[in-house]
mmCIF file of C-alpha atoms in Angstrom:
data_model
loop_
_atom_site.group_PDB
_atom_site.id
_atom_site.type_symbol
_atom_site.label_atom_id
_atom_site.label_comp_id
_atom_site.label_asym_id
_atom_site.label_seq_id
_atom_site.Cartn_x
_atom_site.Cartn_y
_atom_site.Cartn_z
ATOM 1 C CA MET A 19 12.067 -15.365 -17.168
ATOM 2 C CA GLN A 20 8.554 -16.327 -16.131
ATOM 3 C CA GLN A 21 5.852 -13.782 -17.252
ATOM 4 C CA PRO A 22 3.677 -11.864 -14.908
ATOM 5 C CA ALA A 23 0.232 -14.099 -13.926
ATOM 6 C CA ASP A 24 -3.074 -13.197 -15.709
ATOM 7 C CA ASP A 25 -4.617 -11.983 -13.098
ATOM 8 C CA GLY A 26 -2.486 -9.103 -12.234
ATOM 9 C CA ASP A 27 -0.513 -10.547 -8.773
ATOM 10 C CA ALA A 28 3.371 -11.214 -8.617
ATOM 11 C CA GLN A 29 4.694 -14.360 -9.318
ATOM 12 C CA GLN A 30 5.692 -16.147 -6.160
ATOM 13 C CA GLY A 31 9.052 -14.855 -5.005
ATOM 14 C CA GLU A 32 9.209 -11.735 -7.257
ATOM 15 C CA LEU A 33 8.993 -8.425 -5.810
ATOM 16 C CA PRO A 34 6.536 -6.364 -7.146
ATOM 17 C CA THR A 35 6.597 -4.171 -10.125
ATOM 18 C CA VAL A 36 3.820 -1.424 -11.556
ATOM 19 C CA ARG A 37 2.440 -4.033 -13.474
ATOM 20 C CA THR A 38 1.728 -6.790 -11.353
ATOM 21 C CA ALA A 39 0.649 -4.125 -8.755
ATOM 22 C CA ALA A 40 -1.090 -2.147 -10.634
ATOM 23 C CA ARG A 41 -4.514 -2.735 -8.385
ATOM 24 C CA GLU A 42 -3.307 -1.721 -5.389
ATOM 25 C CA LEU A 43 -1.685 1.425 -6.971
ATOM 26 C CA GLY A 44 -5.058 2.143 -8.386
ATOM 27 C CA LEU A 45 -6.873 1.523 -5.250
ATOM 28 C CA LEU A 46 -4.366 3.433 -3.635
ATOM 29 C CA ILE A 47 -4.676 6.494 -5.731
ATOM 30 C CA VAL A 48 -8.710 6.418 -5.826
ATOM 31 C CA VAL A 49 -8.960 6.656 -2.023
ATOM 32 C CA VAL A 50 -6.187 9.266 -2.209
ATOM 33 C CA LEU A 51 -8.742 11.018 -4.391
ATOM 34 C CA LEU A 52 -11.132 10.799 -2.714
ATOM 35 C CA LEU A 53 -10.091 11.517 0.558
ATOM 36 C CA SER A 54 -8.284 15.161 -0.908
ATOM 37 C CA CYS A 55 -11.049 16.358 -2.497
ATOM 38 C CA ASP A 56 -13.742 17.395 0.073
ATOM 39 C CA GLU A 57 -16.504 17.432 -2.930
ATOM 40 C CA LEU A 58 -15.636 13.429 -3.273
ATOM 41 C CA ASN A 59 -14.621 12.742 0.405
ATOM 42 C CA PRO A 60 -17.279 9.727 1.430
ATOM 43 C CA VAL A 61 -17.530 10.634 4.892
ATOM 44 C CA LYS A 62 -17.847 14.316 4.683
ATOM 45 C CA VAL A 63 -20.892 13.874 1.924
ATOM 46 C CA LEU A 64 -22.245 11.251 3.887
ATOM 47 C CA CYS A 65 -21.897 13.681 7.267
ATOM 48 C CA SER A 66 -23.947 16.643 4.618
ATOM 49 C CA TYR A 67 -26.880 14.441 3.311
ATOM 50 C CA THR A 68 -27.111 13.001 7.447
ATOM 51 C CA SER A 69 -26.460 16.189 9.476
ATOM 52 C CA GLY A 70 -30.066 17.332 9.234
ATOM 53 C CA VAL A 71 -31.643 14.299 9.789
ATOM 54 C CA ILE A 72 -29.339 11.864 12.001
ATOM 55 C CA GLY A 73 -27.128 14.922 13.658
ATOM 56 C CA VAL A 74 -24.317 12.427 13.063
ATOM 57 C CA SER A 75 -20.990 14.871 11.918
ATOM 58 C CA GLU A 76 -17.269 14.111 11.094
ATOM 59 C CA VAL A 77 -16.351 13.933 14.194
ATOM 60 C CA HIS A 78 -18.493 10.634 14.781
ATOM 61 C CA PHE A 79 -17.980 9.194 11.788
ATOM 62 C CA SER A 80 -14.166 9.793 13.064
ATOM 63 C CA VAL A 81 -14.304 8.092 16.596
ATOM 64 C CA SER A 82 -16.473 5.562 15.125
ATOM 65 C CA ALA A 83 -13.646 4.509 12.664
ATOM 66 C CA ALA A 84 -10.779 5.058 15.505
ATOM 67 C CA ILE A 85 -12.978 2.811 17.541
ATOM 68 C CA LEU A 86 -13.132 0.458 15.073
ATOM 69 C CA LEU A 87 -9.445 0.141 13.754
ATOM 70 C CA ALA A 88 -8.655 -0.274 17.258
ATOM 71 C CA ALA A 89 -10.735 -2.986 17.627
ATOM 72 C CA LEU A 90 -9.543 -4.579 14.001
ATOM 73 C CA GLY A 91 -5.926 -3.878 15.432
ATOM 74 C CA VAL A 92 -6.761 -6.180 18.994
ATOM 75 C CA ASN A 93 -7.987 -8.723 16.467
ATOM 76 C CA GLN A 94 -5.492 -9.059 14.490
ATOM 77 C CA ARG A 95 -2.462 -8.386 16.839
ATOM 78 C CA ASP A 96 -0.357 -11.755 16.276
ATOM 79 C CA HIS A 97 -0.851 -10.987 12.240
ATOM 80 C CA ILE A 98 0.573 -7.233 12.386
ATOM 81 C CA LEU A 99 3.552 -8.543 15.328
ATOM 82 C CA TYR A 100 4.486 -11.386 12.831
ATOM 83 C CA THR A 101 4.472 -8.353 10.137
ATOM 84 C CA CYS A 102 6.458 -5.658 11.842
ATOM 85 C CA ALA A 103 8.388 -7.925 13.414
ATOM 86 C CA ARG A 104 9.557 -10.097 9.848
ATOM 87 C CA THR A 105 9.812 -6.468 7.758
ATOM 88 C CA PHE A 106 12.034 -4.995 10.603
ATOM 89 C CA PHE A 107 14.268 -7.994 10.296
ATOM 90 C CA ARG A 108 13.455 -7.842 6.239
ATOM 91 C CA CYS A 109 15.119 -4.200 6.665
ATOM 92 C CA THR A 110 18.139 -4.533 8.798
ATOM 93 C CA PHE A 111 19.186 -7.901 8.607
ATOM 94 C CA ASN A 112 18.706 -9.131 5.155
ATOM 95 C CA ASN A 113 19.663 -5.552 3.733
ATOM 96 C CA ILE A 114 22.664 -4.428 6.254
ATOM 97 C CA PHE A 115 24.047 -8.311 6.913
ATOM 98 C CA PHE A 116 22.961 -10.340 4.590
ATOM 99 C CA SER A 117 22.706 -8.735 1.390
ATOM 100 C CA SER A 118 24.753 -10.934 -0.374
ATOM 101 C CA VAL A 119 23.051 -14.181 -0.101
ATOM 102 C CA GLU A 120 21.428 -15.609 -3.051
ATOM 103 C CA ILE A 121 17.940 -17.139 -2.908
ATOM 104 C CA VAL A 122 17.199 -19.830 -4.690
ATOM 105 C CA GLY A 123 14.270 -21.529 -5.516
ATOM 106 C CA LEU A 124 11.115 -19.588 -3.877
ATOM 107 C CA GLU A 125 9.397 -20.809 -6.548
ATOM 108 C CA ASN A 126 9.403 -24.363 -5.472
ATOM 109 C CA LEU A 127 7.533 -23.820 -2.440
ATOM 110 C CA PRO A 128 3.826 -24.112 -2.342
ATOM 111 C CA LYS A 129 1.816 -21.081 -1.229
ATOM 112 C CA GLU A 130 -0.357 -23.185 0.724
ATOM 113 C CA GLY A 131 -0.354 -26.127 2.761
ATOM 114 C CA PRO A 132 1.760 -27.900 4.867
ATOM 115 C CA VAL A 133 5.898 -27.817 4.307
ATOM 116 C CA ILE A 134 8.924 -28.159 5.808
ATOM 117 C CA ILE A 135 12.153 -26.111 5.497
ATOM 118 C CA THR A 136 15.306 -27.153 6.812
ATOM 119 C CA GLY A 137 18.095 -25.421 6.976
ATOM 120 C CA ASN A 138 21.865 -27.015 6.728
ATOM 121 C CA HIS A 139 23.644 -24.400 9.208
ATOM 122 C CA ASN A 140 24.090 -24.699 12.540
ATOM 123 C CA ASN A 141 23.210 -21.624 13.549
ATOM 124 C CA GLN A 142 19.911 -21.622 14.607
ATOM 125 C CA PHE A 143 18.928 -18.246 15.033
ATOM 126 C CA VAL A 144 20.640 -17.653 11.499
ATOM 127 C CA ASP A 145 19.154 -19.509 9.212
ATOM 128 C CA GLY A 146 15.458 -19.019 11.304
ATOM 129 C CA LEU A 147 15.616 -15.555 10.164
ATOM 130 C CA MET A 148 16.338 -15.870 6.866
ATOM 131 C CA LEU A 149 13.705 -17.905 6.095
ATOM 132 C CA LEU A 150 11.725 -15.444 7.539
ATOM 133 C CA THR A 151 12.898 -12.558 5.932
ATOM 134 C CA ASN A 152 12.412 -14.541 2.576
ATOM 135 C CA CYS A 153 9.946 -16.840 2.844
ATOM 136 C CA PRO A 154 6.470 -15.201 0.871
ATOM 137 C CA ARG A 155 4.100 -16.880 3.388
ATOM 138 C CA GLU A 156 3.836 -17.081 7.013
ATOM 139 C CA ILE A 157 5.738 -19.665 8.720
ATOM 140 C CA SER A 158 6.731 -20.783 12.190
ATOM 141 C CA PHE A 159 9.359 -22.827 13.785
ATOM 142 C CA MET A 160 10.347 -25.258 16.442
ATOM 143 C CA ILE A 161 12.395 -24.091 19.082
ATOM 144 C CA ALA A 162 14.445 -25.137 22.067
ATOM 145 C CA GLN A 163 12.080 -25.125 25.245
ATOM 146 C CA LYS A 164 15.397 -23.413 26.511
ATOM 147 C CA SER A 165 15.513 -20.551 24.138
ATOM 148 C CA TRP A 166 11.763 -20.692 24.712
ATOM 149 C CA ASP A 167 11.950 -19.277 28.154
ATOM 150 C CA ARG A 168 14.444 -16.763 27.550
ATOM 151 C CA PRO A 169 12.799 -13.257 27.705
ATOM 152 C CA LEU A 170 13.913 -11.642 24.487
ATOM 153 C CA VAL A 171 13.818 -14.964 22.338
ATOM 154 C CA GLY A 172 10.967 -15.853 23.990
ATOM 155 C CA PHE A 173 8.436 -12.695 23.033
ATOM 156 C CA LEU A 174 9.711 -13.104 19.533
ATOM 157 C CA ALA A 175 8.953 -16.987 19.284
ATOM 158 C CA ARG A 176 5.862 -16.453 20.603
ATOM 159 C CA ALA A 177 5.561 -14.209 18.015
ATOM 160 C CA PHE A 178 6.274 -15.841 14.992
ATOM 161 C CA HIS A 179 4.145 -18.740 16.002
ATOM 162 C CA CYS A 180 6.900 -21.003 17.204
ATOM 163 C CA ILE A 181 6.875 -24.877 19.128
ATOM 164 C CA PRO A 182 8.842 -25.647 21.843
ATOM 165 C CA VAL A 183 10.867 -28.414 21.877
ATOM 166 C CA ALA A 184 11.928 -30.417 25.437
ATOM 167 C CA ARG A 185 15.521 -31.475 23.672
ATOM 168 C CA PRO A 186 16.952 -34.705 26.068
ATOM 169 C CA GLN A 187 20.303 -32.193 26.191
ATOM 170 C CA ASP A 188 18.322 -29.186 27.947
ATOM 171 C CA MET A 189 16.996 -32.012 30.603
ATOM 172 C CA ALA A 190 20.047 -33.823 31.541
ATOM 173 C CA CYS A 191 21.515 -33.101 35.075
ATOM 174 C CA LYS A 192 24.823 -33.217 36.164
ATOM 175 C CA GLY A 193 25.931 -36.812 37.664
ATOM 176 C CA GLN A 194 26.828 -37.292 41.037
#
């Protein structure tokens, strides 16, 4: 078994543990602590210092933060949709239908740069879901134009940045 990386990050393909996720857990604990104590809450401290000078209240900070969060959500909507759909498929399909499938060789997948991953199963959707839910990096697929044009499949294909491909067998017309 490989030892965790020195920088505290999880090895590619491994589930995070308390040791590998210590930085994120520590940050989360600090944020919870700061927000739970009024004396340490940075928004309340800043408001108490500026209330007489600028007249900024906690409501102003809350509204400003909500607007900034909404703008961030709009800016990152593709990534948010990809992550949410990936999490949904990971929780449903992986854990319910394919829980006995063993993933081998994820450590051989490069973390960055171009790579082509191919499936060896005839069902294009099962291969895609298995790759999507188990690959640690963000990936996209080639998809038949015929599938791209369908409402639900096309919506998911756009969310996963798929590339539509017009196949010759889809353009064939019936002879006379």
